[in-house]
Amino acid sequence: MARIIILGSINMDVVVMTPRHPNPGETLFGSDLKFIPGGKGANQAVAASRLGGDVVLVGKLGEDAFGSALQKFLEEENLNLDHLYFSQDTPSGTALITVDENAENRIIVVPGCNAELSPADFGSLSITADDILVSVFEIPQETIKAAFQTAKEVGAKTILNPAPAAPFIEGLQDLCDTLIVNETELSFFSGEDANPDVLESLHRQARAIRSTASQIIIVTLGGNGAVCLQGDDFFSVAGNKVEAVDTTAAGDCFTGALAVALKEGLSLSDAIRFANFAASLSVQKVGASASLPYRQEVNGLL
């Protein structure tokens, strides 16, 4: 059976609800505090699993209280954790997240042992041509590159969400079959402010960041859906506008859902539509993993 292999980060999200984000030097009172399992890799893995994917998570935790709690959570999410590793010396990854009354978040990530995930941690995993390999920039790019090279050698598909945005190391981007970026990341890689209301601008920027003619570029636009560059075709897929409560992990939900839809053989446009609807459900709840929908919820919308 084709698997979705997620090579990524695992964090404990410390989430604070505030009326607004504080100004420099300012102290605000928060209205709520939650500890929620997160990290882009874990979020994508849980999203894909809840939507019906056969998911392998490759990641690293610290041998600490957060690590124990995160391990327990992941064990309950129907994931293959044979390649979950532990660090004795470095703490688990942590994300400090503030969410304002407009559902906009600001996030500070302390990578912890996510930064120690190495090519050797991935090396014992056997990949087949039917697998889809997914990764993010919350782990070392050298590790992603080694994994993607292995995937390319056997003919497996690769999906990268280069977030948080950072310059690519040499040779990595060419190994990506599909890049998924949001407006902020599109602006970073293209060097031009993204305007979601001007398709011509998005088309130009998508072409500018593509490193190979066959590489697929997907730009997520929140409630406005997404646009996609595939070969010479550029098309948009409508979103599902909802009343957002917390946008944390919406992009991770989209990525995990897209991988599931592609694994099931949906066309690219239908896969993006499926991922849009899944992400629209996630923003209606607080927290990362806590907000990720199950398959029946997405099917109900579709």
Tab-separated table of N, CA and C in Angstrom, residues 206-281:
chain	number	residue	atom	x	y	z
A	206	ALA	N	4.872	32.665	-9.163
A	206	ALA	CA	4.979	31.204	-9.134
A	206	ALA	C	6.008	30.725	-10.151
A	207	ARG	N	5.993	31.321	-11.334
A	207	ARG	CA	6.993	30.972	-12.355
A	207	ARG	C	8.401	31.351	-11.883
A	208	ALA	N	8.499	32.465	-11.175
A	208	ALA	CA	9.806	32.947	-10.749
A	208	ALA	C	10.455	32.024	-9.725
A	209	ILE	N	9.652	31.371	-8.880
A	209	ILE	CA	10.248	30.546	-7.834
A	209	ILE	C	10.399	29.087	-8.265
A	210	ARG	N	9.836	28.723	-9.406
A	210	ARG	CA	9.945	27.337	-9.864
A	210	ARG	C	11.360	27.054	-10.360
A	211	SER	N	11.934	25.931	-9.931
A	211	SER	CA	13.327	25.637	-10.299
A	211	SER	C	13.436	24.668	-11.466
A	212	THR	N	12.382	23.917	-11.770
A	212	THR	CA	12.370	23.017	-12.921
A	212	THR	C	11.032	23.143	-13.627
A	213	ALA	N	11.000	22.828	-14.915
A	213	ALA	CA	9.769	22.980	-15.697
A	213	ALA	C	8.666	22.049	-15.218
A	214	SER	N	9.034	20.923	-14.613
A	214	SER	CA	8.034	19.956	-14.175
A	214	SER	C	7.557	20.192	-12.748
A	215	GLN	N	8.189	21.113	-12.047
A	215	GLN	CA	7.846	21.345	-10.645
A	215	GLN	C	6.485	22.028	-10.524
A	216	ILE	N	5.655	21.518	-9.639
A	216	ILE	CA	4.326	22.075	-9.385
A	216	ILE	C	4.422	23.073	-8.235
A	217	ILE	N	3.864	24.263	-8.424
A	217	ILE	CA	3.836	25.291	-7.385
A	217	ILE	C	2.388	25.516	-6.970
A	218	ILE	N	2.110	25.349	-5.685
A	218	ILE	CA	0.779	25.617	-5.145
A	218	ILE	C	0.900	26.754	-4.142
A	219	VAL	N	0.091	27.792	-4.325
A	219	VAL	CA	0.088	28.934	-3.415
A	219	VAL	C	-1.251	28.942	-2.683
A	220	THR	N	-1.204	28.778	-1.361
A	220	THR	CA	-2.439	28.794	-0.573
A	220	THR	C	-2.783	30.234	-0.205
A	221	LEU	N	-4.081	30.548	-0.271
A	221	LEU	CA	-4.546	31.927	-0.091
A	221	LEU	C	-5.630	32.028	0.974
A	222	GLY	N	-5.607	31.139	1.950
A	222	GLY	CA	-6.599	31.193	3.017
A	222	GLY	C	-8.008	30.987	2.481
A	223	GLY	N	-8.920	31.862	2.903
A	223	GLY	CA	-10.309	31.755	2.473
A	223	GLY	C	-10.502	31.956	0.983
A	224	ASN	N	-9.482	32.497	0.309
A	224	ASN	CA	-9.566	32.697	-1.142
A	224	ASN	C	-9.142	31.463	-1.927
A	225	GLY	N	-8.859	30.377	-1.231
A	225	GLY	CA	-8.538	29.129	-1.914
A	225	GLY	C	-7.061	28.985	-2.206
A	226	ALA	N	-6.733	28.628	-3.425
A	226	ALA	CA	-5.340	28.411	-3.812
A	226	ALA	C	-5.203	28.575	-5.313
A	227	VAL	N	-3.976	28.828	-5.752
A	227	VAL	CA	-3.659	28.838	-7.181
A	227	VAL	C	-2.540	27.832	-7.401
A	228	CYS	N	-2.461	27.341	-8.633
A	228	CYS	CA	-1.496	26.289	-8.925
A	228	CYS	C	-0.869	26.505	-10.297
A	229	LEU	N	0.443	26.314	-10.348
A	229	LEU	CA	1.183	26.323	-11.610
A	229	LEU	C	1.650	24.901	-11.874
A	230	GLN	N	1.149	24.319	-12.976
A	230	GLN	CA	1.519	22.957	-13.372
A	230	GLN	C	1.878	22.987	-14.852
A	231	GLY	N	3.163	22.854	-15.144
A	231	GLY	CA	3.598	22.989	-16.528
A	231	GLY	C	3.287	24.378	-17.041
A	232	ASP	N	2.565	24.455	-18.155
A	232	ASP	CA	2.162	25.757	-18.704
A	232	ASP	C	0.796	26.196	-18.196
A	233	ASP	N	0.138	25.357	-17.407
A	233	ASP	CA	-1.198	25.668	-16.904
A	233	ASP	C	-1.119	26.391	-15.568
A	234	PHE	N	-1.925	27.436	-15.427
A	234	PHE	CA	-2.046	28.156	-14.170
A	234	PHE	C	-3.527	28.280	-13.871
A	235	PHE	N	-3.952	27.758	-12.736
A	235	PHE	CA	-5.386	27.771	-12.444
A	235	PHE	C	-5.628	28.034	-10.961
A	236	SER	N	-6.828	28.480	-10.664
A	236	SER	CA	-7.202	28.753	-9.278
A	236	SER	C	-8.276	27.757	-8.843
A	237	VAL	N	-8.299	27.483	-7.541
A	237	VAL	CA	-9.302	26.608	-6.944
A	237	VAL	C	-9.948	27.382	-5.808
A	238	ALA	N	-11.251	27.531	-5.853
A	238	ALA	CA	-11.962	28.335	-4.865
A	238	ALA	C	-11.822	27.742	-3.468
A	239	GLY	N	-11.807	28.613	-2.479
A	239	GLY	CA	-11.740	28.177	-1.095
A	239	GLY	C	-13.129	28.050	-0.492
A	240	ASN	N	-13.150	27.801	0.809
A	240	ASN	CA	-14.405	27.698	1.552
A	240	ASN	C	-14.327	28.715	2.685
A	241	LYS	N	-14.912	29.890	2.482
A	241	LYS	CA	-14.798	30.967	3.462
A	241	LYS	C	-15.646	30.660	4.696
A	242	VAL	N	-14.988	30.756	5.862
A	242	VAL	CA	-15.643	30.456	7.132
A	242	VAL	C	-15.242	31.511	8.154
A	243	GLU	N	-15.862	31.460	9.330
A	243	GLU	CA	-15.492	32.334	10.427
A	243	GLU	C	-14.325	31.702	11.166
A	244	ALA	N	-13.120	32.243	10.971
A	244	ALA	CA	-11.920	31.642	11.543
A	244	ALA	C	-11.786	31.980	13.021
A	245	VAL	N	-11.347	31.001	13.794
A	245	VAL	CA	-11.070	31.172	15.211
A	245	VAL	C	-9.566	31.180	15.461
A	246	ASP	N	-8.840	30.314	14.775
A	246	ASP	CA	-7.385	30.197	14.943
A	246	ASP	C	-6.816	29.577	13.673
A	247	THR	N	-5.919	30.297	13.009
A	247	THR	CA	-5.376	29.815	11.734
A	247	THR	C	-4.139	28.921	11.902
A	248	THR	N	-3.726	28.684	13.150
A	248	THR	CA	-2.574	27.813	13.382
A	248	THR	C	-2.807	26.441	12.752
A	249	ALA	N	-1.846	25.963	12.003
A	249	ALA	CA	-1.842	24.621	11.387
A	249	ALA	C	-2.744	24.499	10.165
A	250	ALA	N	-3.332	25.592	9.703
A	250	ALA	CA	-4.167	25.498	8.502
A	250	ALA	C	-3.340	25.037	7.303
A	251	GLY	N	-2.139	25.591	7.167
A	251	GLY	CA	-1.271	25.181	6.068
A	251	GLY	C	-0.817	23.740	6.203
A	252	ASP	N	-0.569	23.296	7.425
A	252	ASP	CA	-0.179	21.903	7.649
A	252	ASP	C	-1.330	20.964	7.301
A	253	CYS	N	-2.538	21.367	7.673
A	253	CYS	CA	-3.714	20.573	7.342
A	253	CYS	C	-3.860	20.460	5.830
A	254	PHE	N	-3.667	21.573	5.126
A	254	PHE	CA	-3.751	21.580	3.669
A	254	PHE	C	-2.747	20.591	3.084
A	255	THR	N	-1.508	20.633	3.559
A	255	THR	CA	-0.460	19.782	3.010
A	255	THR	C	-0.760	18.306	3.249
A	256	GLY	N	-1.143	17.962	4.470
A	256	GLY	CA	-1.472	16.574	4.765
A	256	GLY	C	-2.654	16.077	3.955
A	257	ALA	N	-3.666	16.935	3.812
A	257	ALA	CA	-4.852	16.559	3.045
A	257	ALA	C	-4.521	16.392	1.565
A	258	LEU	N	-3.684	17.264	1.036
A	258	LEU	CA	-3.301	17.160	-0.372
A	258	LEU	C	-2.595	15.833	-0.631
A	259	ALA	N	-1.696	15.444	0.268
A	259	ALA	CA	-0.980	14.184	0.101
A	259	ALA	C	-1.944	13.004	0.078
A	260	VAL	N	-2.943	13.027	0.944
A	260	VAL	CA	-3.943	11.949	0.975
A	260	VAL	C	-4.720	11.900	-0.336
A	261	ALA	N	-5.174	13.058	-0.795
A	261	ALA	CA	-5.969	13.106	-2.018
A	261	ALA	C	-5.171	12.631	-3.228
A	262	LEU	N	-3.908	13.034	-3.317
A	262	LEU	CA	-3.072	12.594	-4.436
A	262	LEU	C	-2.803	11.091	-4.354
A	263	LYS	N	-2.600	10.588	-3.152
A	263	LYS	CA	-2.377	9.154	-2.985
A	263	LYS	C	-3.590	8.361	-3.443
A	264	GLU	N	-4.771	8.941	-3.254
A	264	GLU	CA	-6.009	8.260	-3.644
A	264	GLU	C	-6.327	8.427	-5.128
A	265	GLY	N	-5.476	9.147	-5.853
A	265	GLY	CA	-5.631	9.241	-7.295
A	265	GLY	C	-6.474	10.391	-7.788
A	266	LEU	N	-6.812	11.354	-6.930
A	266	LEU	CA	-7.572	12.514	-7.390
A	266	LEU	C	-6.718	13.361	-8.323
A	267	SER	N	-7.379	14.064	-9.222
A	267	SER	CA	-6.665	15.023	-10.061
A	267	SER	C	-6.104	16.119	-9.177
A	268	LEU	N	-5.130	16.869	-9.698
A	268	LEU	CA	-4.506	17.902	-8.890
A	268	LEU	C	-5.520	18.952	-8.450
A	269	SER	N	-6.391	19.373	-9.336
A	269	SER	CA	-7.377	20.398	-8.968
A	269	SER	C	-8.342	19.874	-7.910
A	270	ASP	N	-8.781	18.623	-8.033
A	270	ASP	CA	-9.676	18.038	-7.035
A	270	ASP	C	-8.959	17.830	-5.712
A	271	ALA	N	-7.676	17.477	-5.771
A	271	ALA	CA	-6.894	17.305	-4.547
A	271	ALA	C	-6.755	18.631	-3.809
A	272	ILE	N	-6.537	19.717	-4.553
A	272	ILE	CA	-6.443	21.037	-3.924
A	272	ILE	C	-7.775	21.433	-3.315
A	273	ARG	N	-8.855	21.133	-4.022
A	273	ARG	CA	-10.194	21.432	-3.491
A	273	ARG	C	-10.429	20.676	-2.183
A	274	PHE	N	-10.078	19.400	-2.153
A	274	PHE	CA	-10.205	18.591	-0.948
A	274	PHE	C	-9.388	19.205	0.195
A	275	ALA	N	-8.156	19.606	-0.115
A	275	ALA	CA	-7.281	20.191	0.903
A	275	ALA	C	-7.819	21.533	1.396
A	276	ASN	N	-8.393	22.337	0.490
A	276	ASN	CA	-8.989	23.608	0.892
A	276	ASN	C	-10.100	23.408	1.909
A	277	PHE	N	-10.969	22.430	1.658
A	277	PHE	CA	-12.084	22.189	2.562
A	277	PHE	C	-11.590	21.681	3.909
A	278	ALA	N	-10.580	20.816	3.905
A	278	ALA	CA	-10.024	20.331	5.166
A	278	ALA	C	-9.446	21.496	5.971
A	279	ALA	N	-8.692	22.369	5.300
A	279	ALA	CA	-8.085	23.508	5.990
A	279	ALA	C	-9.147	24.465	6.530
A	280	SER	N	-10.246	24.629	5.805
A	280	SER	CA	-11.307	25.528	6.269
A	280	SER	C	-11.951	25.009	7.551
A	281	LEU	N	-11.972	23.698	7.719
A	281	LEU	CA	-12.484	23.125	8.971
A	281	LEU	C	-11.502	23.360	10.115
